[in-house]
């Protein structure tokens, strides 16, 4: 069965270009993509994931308030009965000159499973998804989801 | 003469409307108390004989009825997430003309089951999960329902992947099950019509009989639909017209009543500009909401209490600009006691203002809940709006119906309480619609007539539903 991913740009963030590209790339890869678009609240991510029995939540944040917007998301997932769902964050999570490693640690501490630096290509995310969701890599000759 | 008799078996009154199909004229209307507890045909015969005095007509070529007697059509619904499948299920049931007595989300609990057993619905709508999405909850809930002692038909409209299991579970426990396509196949797509249709067909095949409404059988050709569905059908016909004749365009019908205030709309509401971002489920073009706490008789004290809170105290309440402004709390309290003891009471002139305030507060709140909202966010590139629900600001027409509005001496003024207000800019209510009134209370009748001749029903509505403008001084609209 196809794996379901919930995708969106969190908070009051309107940067839509990367979100569209990610949706396109993930669809091509055969994922069942539920794209919530931009300006998505934590509650909307969770509601969508519960209703669609999603396998992962992919949060983007571009405008610099990612940390504030993402706080408490894991706890709310636990509350909603999907505490173990795979959760990624990416986009422009770094504000100012903070080294990425520090930002990454903060997001990992918040309960994200993987955190991606600015400029990450969709393919990088896809490779990790395949691994974390236990799917064969296409290069391994698997192919089907 | 070629005449049709259109009947509404209401909860309190049985209403009849006589129509000349050749001249497309309303010949007369009448009403008598509904007698569903004894024999529903008694009240019908009485209303009919009152009508005969004015029209003189004995025989009709068609006699069609709708009904909300014996509690109307009650539906309980369950979904996974409250704002998603439960909301979709509620919308589908309401659109079929039912009232939703309870909504449940996530796992049904034992105390939920006690509630269901104590006040069993006519139909249970079991939803939950997008196709391929959550299936545990709907399966769990089906298992819980299967163990109940009270029986009612169950409509299953959830995750396709779980439908077989749900059906087997319930059928093997002896339940009547109707499986429909998923009400929310994908998160951003609803499929409400099949559920709507099956609910109405169960109403016809089972529920009219169970409630004794089919006893009127020999006097009528059939009970075709629940009354609210007849009103909604009339609204759709008036808005969209027929193939030969154009309609009035997007509109909203506001039906203020003693027990509930209903709002029906036929309007897209999603013509958005670039600075608007849509959120939440996309609501259907044909939408009905029922406010069970906004009946101007049975909920008078609730109206006084809640409207103040809901509008942030600005528009209602007894404060400045409030609907009850200028009335002192003691006086209001006494009037509420009076209504509480006698919901059928009609106030004389001196207390009419209070009645009108109640009606204003009810239509204000009901329309506010029906309409979508904006949430404003500032960015360096100007404001962006999150829109949830339908945007009615550009709506062309609102139509008032129901006793309290029809009998109001200035319904336009009362109805204007539901319009867009700069003090509540986030509530997307109609800005400058044409205000009209269903003076003879014929919408249900035209919804019924539409089932045999839509063109005639449309032309009669265009004649009988009249424009009223706000500027007219009080009393000019009688
Ligand atoms: C275009 C743009 C805008 C447009 C957006 C239009 C639109 N409809 O999208 C407008 C003009 C509206 C805008 C506004 C603002 N912007 Co701007 N914007 C940009 C800009 C130039 C390009 C963004 C873009 O489209 N990139 C292309 C896409 C393809 O890349 P992407 O979004 O990063 O996404 C890819 C990857 O990151 C990755 N990815 C993303 N999410 C995820 C998630 C996961 C799990 C994974 C695996 C991968 C992944 O995959 C995507 C596809 O390849 C960037 C600068 C830049 N060069 O990035 C600034 C930038 C993002 N904006 C910025 C800022 C500050 C703003 C404003 C706050 C104010 C301002 N100074 O203009 C406002 C915020 C408005 C708001 N409320 O959101 C900053 C953010 C700084 C920060 N994070 O610290 C940036 C970085 C510019 C800068 N250097 O200062 N912006």
XYZ file of C-alpha atoms and ligand atoms in Angstrom:
714
model
C 0.000 0.000 0.000
C 1.156 3.536 -0.744
C 2.637 5.439 2.143
C 0.769 8.617 3.046
C 2.629 11.864 3.780
C 1.122 15.045 5.186
C 2.936 18.088 3.870
C 2.658 21.788 4.675
C 4.327 25.085 5.519
C 3.748 25.829 9.184
C 2.649 29.013 10.926
C 1.996 32.315 9.163
C 4.518 31.438 6.470
C 3.452 32.043 2.857
C 6.506 30.728 0.976
C 4.803 28.354 -1.437
C 7.386 27.518 -4.085
C 9.358 24.864 -2.201
C 6.114 23.284 -0.995
C 4.845 22.857 -4.560
C 8.151 21.376 -5.687
C 8.223 18.934 -2.788
C 4.633 17.871 -3.518
C 5.506 17.263 -7.147
C 8.639 15.273 -6.370
C 6.972 13.131 -3.692
C 4.026 12.378 -5.957
C 6.349 11.280 -8.751
C 7.963 8.947 -6.292
C 4.614 7.231 -5.737
C 3.795 8.580 -2.306
C 0.216 9.451 -1.447
C 0.709 13.162 -0.710
C -1.760 15.178 1.356
C -0.554 18.731 0.804
C -2.038 21.283 3.189
C -0.269 24.182 1.437
C 0.921 27.278 3.256
C -0.072 28.874 6.581
C -0.855 25.566 8.205
C -1.506 25.319 11.936
C -0.295 22.483 14.156
C -3.888 21.347 14.610
C -4.384 21.063 10.848
C -1.278 18.894 10.481
C -2.522 16.603 13.242
C -6.140 16.414 12.063
C -5.020 15.544 8.549
C -2.597 12.905 9.787
C -5.215 11.255 12.010
C -7.932 11.200 9.359
C -5.678 9.864 6.603
C -3.688 7.548 8.897
C -0.535 9.196 7.573
C 2.885 7.591 7.873
C 4.818 10.849 8.176
C 4.414 14.592 8.663
C 6.750 16.851 6.662
C 6.902 20.356 8.047
C 8.453 23.228 6.121
C 9.305 26.611 7.537
C 11.000 29.305 5.513
C 10.380 32.671 7.127
C 12.450 32.373 10.285
C 9.856 31.559 12.945
C 10.080 27.800 12.506
C 11.194 27.024 16.001
C 8.333 28.889 17.636
C 5.787 27.431 15.246
C 6.949 23.836 15.714
C 7.082 23.839 19.494
C 4.705 21.336 21.057
C 3.818 19.550 17.814
C 5.150 16.179 18.995
C 3.318 16.471 22.319
C 0.074 17.256 20.499
C 0.583 14.235 18.256
C 0.964 12.101 21.350
C -2.247 13.586 22.689
C -4.073 12.786 19.444
C -2.964 9.160 19.482
C -0.307 9.414 16.761
C 2.695 9.962 19.032
C 4.931 7.633 17.039
C 4.417 9.236 13.640
C 7.577 10.006 11.665
C 8.189 13.768 11.634
C 10.591 15.778 9.449
C 11.363 19.493 9.326
C 13.087 21.454 6.594
C 13.265 24.743 4.733
C 14.993 27.746 6.239
C 15.135 26.776 9.861
C 18.364 28.644 10.555
C 17.972 32.222 11.724
C 20.962 34.540 11.435
C 24.379 32.984 11.861
C 23.473 30.103 14.184
C 25.307 26.958 13.011
C 22.965 24.359 11.520
C 24.067 21.694 14.032
C 22.690 23.796 16.855
C 19.378 24.338 15.066
C 19.203 20.673 14.212
C 19.657 19.715 17.862
C 16.866 22.028 18.954
C 14.456 20.475 16.464
C 15.527 16.946 17.395
C 14.899 17.841 21.040
C 11.435 19.026 20.058
C 10.719 15.518 18.806
C 11.464 15.735 15.085
C 13.056 12.593 13.656
C 15.063 14.374 10.980
C 15.957 18.000 10.313
C 17.149 19.335 6.964
C 19.383 22.335 6.262
C 18.521 25.130 3.796
C 18.845 24.128 0.170
C 18.076 20.448 0.754
C 16.998 18.784 -2.481
C 13.722 16.843 -2.460
C 15.667 13.693 -3.361
C 17.560 13.825 -0.052
C 14.266 13.859 1.823
C 12.929 11.030 -0.323
C 15.964 8.838 0.361
C 15.504 9.255 4.096
C 11.774 8.602 3.843
C 12.400 5.320 2.022
C 14.820 4.294 4.706
C 12.707 5.362 7.675
C 9.486 3.892 6.268
C 11.218 0.622 5.420
C 10.800 0.924 1.649
C 13.258 -0.544 -0.801
C 15.440 1.965 -2.616
C 14.818 2.163 -6.333
C 18.563 1.823 -6.860
C 18.354 -1.447 -4.891
C 16.026 -2.736 -7.567
C 12.887 -2.601 -5.357
C 10.834 0.119 -6.925
C 7.334 -0.404 -5.702
C 6.076 1.245 -2.541
C -59.519 23.519 -12.767
C -56.145 21.874 -12.573
C -55.049 22.331 -8.952
C -52.385 20.856 -6.693
C -52.511 20.469 -2.935
C -49.208 20.758 -1.109
C -48.964 19.650 2.478
C -46.458 20.070 5.290
C -46.948 17.842 8.307
C -45.073 20.084 10.705
C -44.183 19.370 14.314
C -46.980 21.645 15.562
C -49.107 22.527 12.545
C -50.190 20.741 9.418
C -50.057 23.357 6.678
C -51.752 23.117 3.320
C -51.272 25.215 0.210
C -53.528 25.139 -2.829
C -52.075 26.035 -6.223
C -53.834 26.624 -9.556
C -51.479 24.940 -11.997
C -53.005 26.621 -15.070
C -52.802 30.234 -13.931
C -49.773 29.504 -11.688
C -51.384 31.191 -8.726
C -51.571 30.408 -5.026
C -55.290 29.898 -4.326
C -55.028 29.756 -0.574
C -53.241 28.418 2.467
C -54.482 27.068 5.793
C -53.294 25.213 8.847
C -54.538 23.041 11.697
C -52.754 21.319 14.602
C -50.789 18.209 13.654
C -52.378 15.033 15.028
C -49.598 12.506 14.645
C -50.167 10.970 18.090
C -53.686 9.863 17.202
C -54.134 9.833 13.445
C -52.277 12.291 11.266
C -55.150 12.437 8.762
C -57.455 14.135 11.322
C -55.357 17.320 11.362
C -54.968 17.147 7.599
C -58.725 16.874 7.065
C -59.276 19.843 9.348
C -56.722 22.005 7.524
C -58.255 20.864 4.259
C -61.771 21.884 5.248
C -60.546 25.339 6.346
C -58.845 25.673 2.987
C -61.986 24.550 1.156
C -63.920 27.471 2.657
C -61.695 29.964 0.869
C -60.932 28.050 -2.321
C -64.076 25.958 -2.766
C -61.977 23.218 -4.331
C -62.777 19.577 -3.532
C -60.525 17.608 -5.838
C -56.883 17.977 -6.686
C -54.870 16.496 -9.527
C -51.849 16.112 -7.232
C -51.583 15.930 -3.443
C -47.986 15.927 -2.261
C -46.643 16.110 1.256
C -43.470 16.644 3.200
C -43.078 16.047 6.892
C -41.185 17.083 9.974
C -43.801 15.650 12.325
C -43.009 13.273 15.171
C -39.606 14.786 15.769
C -38.615 15.123 12.119
C -35.820 12.960 10.805
C -33.146 12.509 13.442
C -29.620 11.438 12.604
C -26.609 10.747 14.779
C -23.233 10.821 13.112
C -19.719 9.735 13.915
C -16.371 10.488 12.328
C -12.679 10.397 13.131
C -11.704 14.076 13.457
C -14.336 16.586 14.525
C -13.416 19.226 11.950
C -13.084 16.711 9.094
C -15.209 13.553 8.702
C -17.612 14.415 11.521
C -18.179 17.845 10.011
C -18.704 16.304 6.566
C -21.172 13.795 8.011
C -23.113 16.554 9.732
C -23.298 18.537 6.504
C -24.561 15.525 4.561
C -27.290 14.747 7.096
C -28.411 18.356 7.329
C -28.472 18.633 3.550
C -30.839 15.651 3.422
C -33.247 17.542 5.659
C -32.404 15.724 8.871
C -31.546 17.146 12.230
C -28.325 15.965 13.791
C -29.109 15.085 17.370
C -25.568 13.996 18.276
C -22.140 13.940 16.708
C -19.308 11.733 17.931
C -15.670 11.656 16.930
C -12.806 9.277 17.566
C -13.648 6.101 19.462
C -17.230 5.657 20.683
C -17.154 5.220 24.438
C -19.515 3.302 26.674
C -21.097 6.530 27.835
C -21.640 7.524 24.182
C -23.413 4.202 23.708
C -25.659 4.883 26.673
C -26.666 8.183 25.085
C -27.382 6.470 21.776
C -29.461 3.812 23.472
C -31.371 6.346 25.561
C -32.376 8.540 22.600
C -31.930 6.334 19.532
C -31.835 8.216 16.219
C -33.868 7.356 13.114
C -30.615 6.767 11.248
C -26.968 6.492 12.299
C -24.373 7.821 9.870
C -21.083 6.048 10.415
C -18.171 7.876 8.789
C -14.448 8.204 9.344
C -11.159 7.989 7.541
C -10.218 9.074 4.043
C -9.913 6.233 1.505
C -6.887 4.263 2.644
C -6.719 6.407 5.771
C -7.737 5.649 9.322
C -9.738 2.427 9.508
C -9.381 1.424 13.162
C -11.820 3.985 14.466
C -14.724 3.211 12.130
C -14.248 -0.524 12.705
C -14.150 -0.019 16.465
C -17.265 2.161 16.310
C -19.133 -0.365 14.147
C -18.302 -3.072 16.676
C -19.653 -0.909 19.492
C -22.879 -0.142 17.617
C -23.316 -3.808 16.715
C -23.700 -4.666 20.381
C -26.544 -2.200 21.023
C -30.043 -3.453 21.786
C -31.919 -0.677 19.977
C -32.120 -1.056 16.208
C -31.999 1.631 13.518
C -30.625 1.708 9.976
C -26.911 2.480 9.753
C -25.463 4.311 6.757
C -21.770 3.560 6.313
C -19.813 6.239 4.429
C -16.238 6.022 5.617
C -12.867 4.730 4.528
C -13.400 2.436 1.528
C -10.753 0.056 2.801
C -12.761 -0.551 5.976
C -16.252 -0.696 4.449
C -16.400 -4.480 3.922
C -15.360 -5.256 7.443
C -17.758 -2.702 8.892
C -20.624 -4.076 6.823
C -19.970 -7.690 7.810
C -19.611 -6.768 11.458
C -22.954 -5.013 11.556
C -24.910 -7.317 9.262
C -23.849 -10.440 11.110
C -25.244 -8.817 14.256
C -28.554 -8.359 12.443
C -28.353 -4.646 11.583
C -29.784 -2.957 8.502
C -26.731 -1.514 6.743
C -26.499 0.798 3.737
C -23.004 1.219 2.347
C -22.243 4.461 0.474
C -19.110 5.830 -1.130
C -16.835 7.557 1.386
C -18.131 10.972 2.380
C -14.518 12.276 2.372
C -12.542 10.154 -0.121
C -9.632 12.581 0.089
C -8.906 15.275 2.599
C -9.799 18.068 0.181
C -12.798 16.430 -1.500
C -16.260 15.643 -0.174
C -18.769 13.276 -1.735
C -21.984 14.171 0.021
C -24.710 13.461 -2.545
C -24.865 9.645 -2.267
C -25.277 9.858 1.521
C -27.867 12.565 1.123
C -29.849 10.378 -1.293
C -29.729 7.242 0.804
C -30.876 9.125 3.911
C -33.900 10.427 2.031
C -34.735 7.030 0.614
C -34.597 5.449 4.080
C -36.873 8.244 5.253
C -39.412 7.322 2.568
C -39.190 3.561 2.840
C -39.147 3.194 6.603
C -39.406 6.260 8.695
C -42.681 7.724 7.458
C -44.226 4.371 8.299
C -42.558 4.037 11.698
C -43.875 7.471 12.645
C -47.402 6.929 11.434
C -47.135 9.615 8.764
C -48.143 7.175 6.043
C -51.568 6.879 7.682
C -52.487 9.914 5.643
C -51.927 7.652 2.652
C -55.415 7.516 1.218
C -55.757 11.306 1.201
C -52.466 12.055 -0.469
C -50.310 10.750 -3.293
C -47.259 10.479 -1.124
C -44.964 11.894 1.516
C -42.045 12.772 -0.691
C -39.400 14.245 1.579
C -38.546 15.750 4.946
C -39.797 19.354 5.136
C -36.351 20.978 5.371
C -35.349 19.159 2.212
C -38.412 20.605 0.453
C -37.362 24.109 1.511
C -33.791 23.467 0.376
C -35.023 22.132 -3.003
C -37.101 25.280 -3.471
C -34.035 27.395 -2.675
C -31.956 25.495 -5.246
C -34.653 25.871 -7.904
C -35.091 29.582 -7.247
C -31.323 30.149 -7.371
C -30.485 28.032 -10.407
C -33.730 28.111 -12.403
C -34.619 25.475 -14.977
C -33.235 24.735 -18.408
C -35.738 27.113 -19.978
C -35.787 29.860 -17.395
C -33.053 31.492 -15.382
C -33.088 31.672 -11.595
C -32.339 34.451 -9.151
C -28.675 33.488 -8.690
C -26.913 32.724 -5.425
C -29.116 33.118 -2.376
C -29.620 32.330 1.280
C -32.878 31.346 2.982
C -33.195 32.200 6.664
C -35.918 30.254 8.415
C -36.480 31.582 11.929
C -38.649 29.260 13.956
C -39.819 28.620 17.479
C -37.592 25.596 18.019
C -34.643 26.170 15.647
C -33.334 28.749 13.218
C -32.241 27.199 9.926
C -30.077 28.720 7.229
C -29.957 27.307 3.696
C -27.572 28.604 1.092
C -27.057 27.992 -2.600
C -23.820 29.795 -3.308
C -20.260 28.847 -4.091
C -18.515 31.214 -1.702
C -14.984 30.435 -2.825
C -14.230 33.132 -5.403
C -11.034 34.148 -3.705
C -8.361 36.663 -4.607
C -4.588 36.178 -4.432
C -4.232 37.378 -0.863
C -6.666 34.727 0.420
C -5.578 31.238 1.431
C -8.257 28.572 1.889
C -8.229 26.305 4.919
C -10.423 23.575 6.321
C -12.832 21.427 4.346
C -14.387 22.881 1.263
C -18.074 23.246 1.985
C -20.707 22.273 -0.560
C -22.445 24.871 -2.715
C -25.792 23.737 -1.330
C -25.470 23.989 2.410
C -27.900 23.849 5.297
C -27.242 24.579 8.945
C -29.630 24.207 11.867
C -29.214 26.076 15.121
C -31.022 24.082 17.769
C -30.227 26.700 20.407
C -31.646 29.611 18.398
C -35.378 28.890 18.381
C -37.054 32.201 19.262
C -39.522 30.444 21.569
C -37.950 27.324 22.998
C -34.494 28.855 23.381
C -35.361 32.454 24.243
C -33.220 32.559 27.371
C -30.329 30.808 25.629
C -30.484 33.422 22.890
C -30.274 36.236 25.407
C -27.389 34.505 27.189
C -25.249 33.337 24.290
C -25.556 36.080 21.721
C -23.889 38.536 24.049
C -20.902 36.245 24.439
C -20.620 35.166 20.809
C -20.438 38.678 19.403
C -17.937 39.745 21.989
C -20.673 41.788 23.597
C -20.626 44.269 20.746
C -23.718 43.626 18.693
C -26.020 41.875 21.054
C -26.586 41.787 24.733
C -28.222 44.717 26.457
C -25.188 46.975 26.081
C -24.726 49.824 23.630
C -25.572 48.730 20.066
C -26.863 45.418 21.418
C -30.057 43.844 20.145
C -31.555 44.189 23.606
C -30.330 47.719 24.200
C -32.603 49.960 26.197
C -34.361 47.029 27.843
C -33.594 46.524 31.443
C -32.510 43.170 32.763
C -35.506 42.741 35.040
C -37.955 43.351 32.249
C -36.106 40.861 30.030
C -36.121 38.329 32.854
C -39.890 38.625 33.260
C -40.540 38.248 29.548
C -38.314 35.189 29.441
C -40.288 33.612 32.276
C -43.480 34.277 30.384
C -42.133 32.642 27.222
C -40.663 29.745 29.176
C -44.099 28.918 30.571
C -45.935 29.372 27.266
C -43.747 28.889 24.206
C -46.785 29.409 21.981
C -47.295 32.963 23.311
C -47.643 35.836 20.861
C -46.747 39.149 22.394
C -48.927 42.233 21.994
C -47.639 45.509 20.655
C -46.005 46.669 23.872
C -43.658 43.705 23.993
C -43.100 43.329 20.284
C -39.716 45.006 20.488
C -38.463 42.215 22.709
C -39.710 39.616 20.277
C -38.004 41.387 17.429
C -34.773 41.603 19.422
C -34.915 37.844 19.988
C -35.458 37.246 16.305
C -32.629 39.606 15.342
C -30.243 37.911 17.730
C -31.294 34.490 16.408
C -30.852 35.350 12.718
C -27.608 37.156 13.491
C -26.125 34.165 15.282
C -27.490 31.549 12.877
C -26.164 33.364 9.803
C -22.854 34.047 11.507
C -22.417 30.337 12.189
C -23.392 29.488 8.605
C -20.886 31.888 7.049
C -17.138 31.481 6.822
C -14.477 33.510 8.567
C -11.297 35.381 7.762
C -8.234 35.373 9.930
C -5.952 38.256 9.099
C -2.162 37.932 9.104
C 0.186 40.800 8.376
C 3.255 40.221 6.256
C 5.710 42.793 4.947
C 3.885 42.386 1.647
C 0.496 43.324 2.967
C -2.240 41.411 4.691
C -2.965 37.758 3.979
C -6.283 36.162 4.905
C -6.976 32.612 5.966
C -10.492 31.773 4.826
C -12.428 28.957 6.498
C -15.888 28.187 5.151
C -17.843 30.084 2.525
C -17.476 33.805 1.824
C -20.959 35.321 1.468
C -19.940 38.981 1.312
C -20.855 39.165 -2.375
C -24.173 37.299 -2.062
C -27.061 38.747 -4.086
C -30.214 37.742 -2.204
C -31.415 36.734 1.235
C -34.930 35.426 1.833
C -36.681 35.375 5.180
C -39.239 32.711 6.030
C -40.824 31.142 9.101
C -43.467 32.572 11.465
C -41.436 35.133 13.414
C -40.135 36.798 10.229
C -43.277 36.458 8.121
C -45.404 38.012 10.883
C -42.897 40.757 11.650
C -44.163 44.207 10.673
C -40.706 45.173 9.431
C -38.898 41.978 8.467
C -36.271 43.845 6.449
C -35.078 45.628 9.526
C -35.014 42.398 11.523
C -33.217 40.507 8.759
C -30.598 43.199 8.384
C -29.265 42.041 11.760
C -27.645 39.163 9.888
C -25.679 41.326 7.442
C -21.951 42.018 7.335
C -20.905 44.400 10.062
C -17.675 46.373 10.185
C -17.437 45.642 13.891
C -17.102 41.945 13.052
C -15.012 42.159 9.879
C -13.862 38.537 10.120
C -17.369 37.123 9.705
C -18.042 36.778 5.969
C -21.755 37.596 6.006
C -23.597 39.133 3.047
C -22.820 42.816 2.580
C -25.588 44.248 0.451
C -27.997 41.558 -0.615
C -31.496 42.162 -1.868
C -33.767 41.325 1.084
C -36.896 39.309 0.292
C -39.652 37.607 2.234
C -41.630 34.421 1.734
C -44.785 36.222 2.857
C -47.221 33.356 2.249
C -44.872 30.692 3.533
C -44.780 28.746 0.275
C -41.158 27.612 0.003
C -41.827 24.072 1.236
C -44.811 23.871 -1.130
C -42.738 24.938 -4.112
C -40.065 22.411 -3.205
C -42.776 19.740 -3.420
C -44.337 21.135 -6.589
C -40.880 21.173 -8.202
C -40.916 17.383 -8.130
C -43.769 17.389 -10.680
C -43.308 20.718 -12.472
C -40.186 22.748 -11.747
C -41.064 25.512 -14.233
C -44.371 26.286 -12.554
C -42.828 26.192 -9.087
C -40.109 28.602 -10.221
C -42.539 31.098 -11.749
C -44.800 31.049 -8.692
C -41.824 31.721 -6.404
C -40.725 34.611 -8.578
C -44.194 36.119 -8.199
C -44.809 35.408 -4.548
C -41.450 35.941 -2.915
C -41.298 39.671 -2.681
C -38.592 42.241 -2.292
C -38.670 44.308 0.833
C -36.248 47.114 1.313
C -34.792 48.296 4.545
C -35.570 51.945 3.980
C -39.319 51.475 4.251
C -40.666 52.909 7.485
C -42.065 50.502 10.021
C -45.391 49.000 9.114
C -45.254 49.668 5.397
C -44.678 46.072 4.425
C -47.916 44.542 5.564
C 10.372 34.119 -2.886
C 10.613 34.558 -1.465
C 9.599 35.229 -0.822
C 8.246 35.474 -1.453
C 7.425 34.189 -1.348
C 6.438 34.050 -2.490
C 5.794 32.716 -2.500
N 4.532 32.699 -2.887
O 6.393 31.713 -2.176
C 7.723 36.659 -0.587
C 8.114 37.945 -1.260
C 6.210 36.656 -0.303
C 8.537 36.486 0.695
C 8.183 37.033 1.888
C 8.976 36.975 3.027
N 10.215 36.460 3.115
Co 11.017 35.435 1.725
N 12.060 34.644 0.426
C 11.843 34.290 -0.807
C 13.118 33.667 -1.411
C 13.783 34.726 -2.256
C 12.912 32.404 -2.219
C 12.105 31.297 -1.541
C 11.889 30.186 -2.530
O 10.843 30.128 -3.195
N 12.888 29.313 -2.689
C 12.875 28.249 -3.667
C 12.362 26.937 -3.078
C 12.341 25.852 -4.142
O 13.208 26.538 -2.026
P 12.743 26.306 -0.534
O 11.521 27.091 -0.257
O 13.880 26.491 0.352
O 12.320 24.763 -0.481
C 13.145 23.711 -0.895
C 14.081 23.151 0.170
O 14.308 24.040 1.263
C 13.475 21.892 0.596
N 12.536 21.874 1.719
C 11.695 22.792 2.180
N 10.975 22.329 3.195
C 11.350 21.085 3.414
C 10.933 20.126 4.336
C 11.505 18.871 4.345
C 11.056 17.863 5.333
C 12.522 18.569 3.390
C 13.153 17.235 3.381
C 12.932 19.519 2.476
C 12.368 20.769 2.487
O 12.785 21.434 -0.526
C 12.266 22.548 -1.249
C 12.189 22.194 -2.685
O 13.456 22.048 -3.253
C 13.935 33.334 -0.126
C 15.438 33.395 -0.292
C 15.982 32.138 -0.888
N 16.764 32.308 -1.899
O 15.650 31.045 -0.434
C 13.437 34.377 0.857
C 13.451 34.081 2.335
C 12.947 32.648 2.557
N 12.470 35.029 2.862
C 12.828 35.512 4.012
C 12.045 36.428 4.740
C 12.667 36.978 6.009
C 10.805 36.839 4.306
C 9.871 37.785 5.050
C 9.740 37.494 6.541
C 10.211 39.244 4.945
C 11.131 39.690 3.901
N 12.288 40.052 4.313
O 10.732 39.747 2.754
C 8.544 37.552 4.325
C 7.732 36.514 5.070
C 6.317 36.400 4.558
C 5.619 35.300 5.227
N 4.693 35.605 6.124
O 5.850 34.152 4.948
C 14.148 34.968 4.482
C 14.016 33.964 5.625
C 15.127 34.168 6.644
C 15.221 33.113 7.660
N 14.554 31.998 7.611
O 15.998 33.301 8.536
C 14.743 34.417 3.150
C 15.665 33.217 3.333
C 15.511 35.575 2.477
C 16.705 36.010 3.279
N 17.870 35.515 2.984
O 16.550 36.823 4.160
N 9.643 35.773 0.467
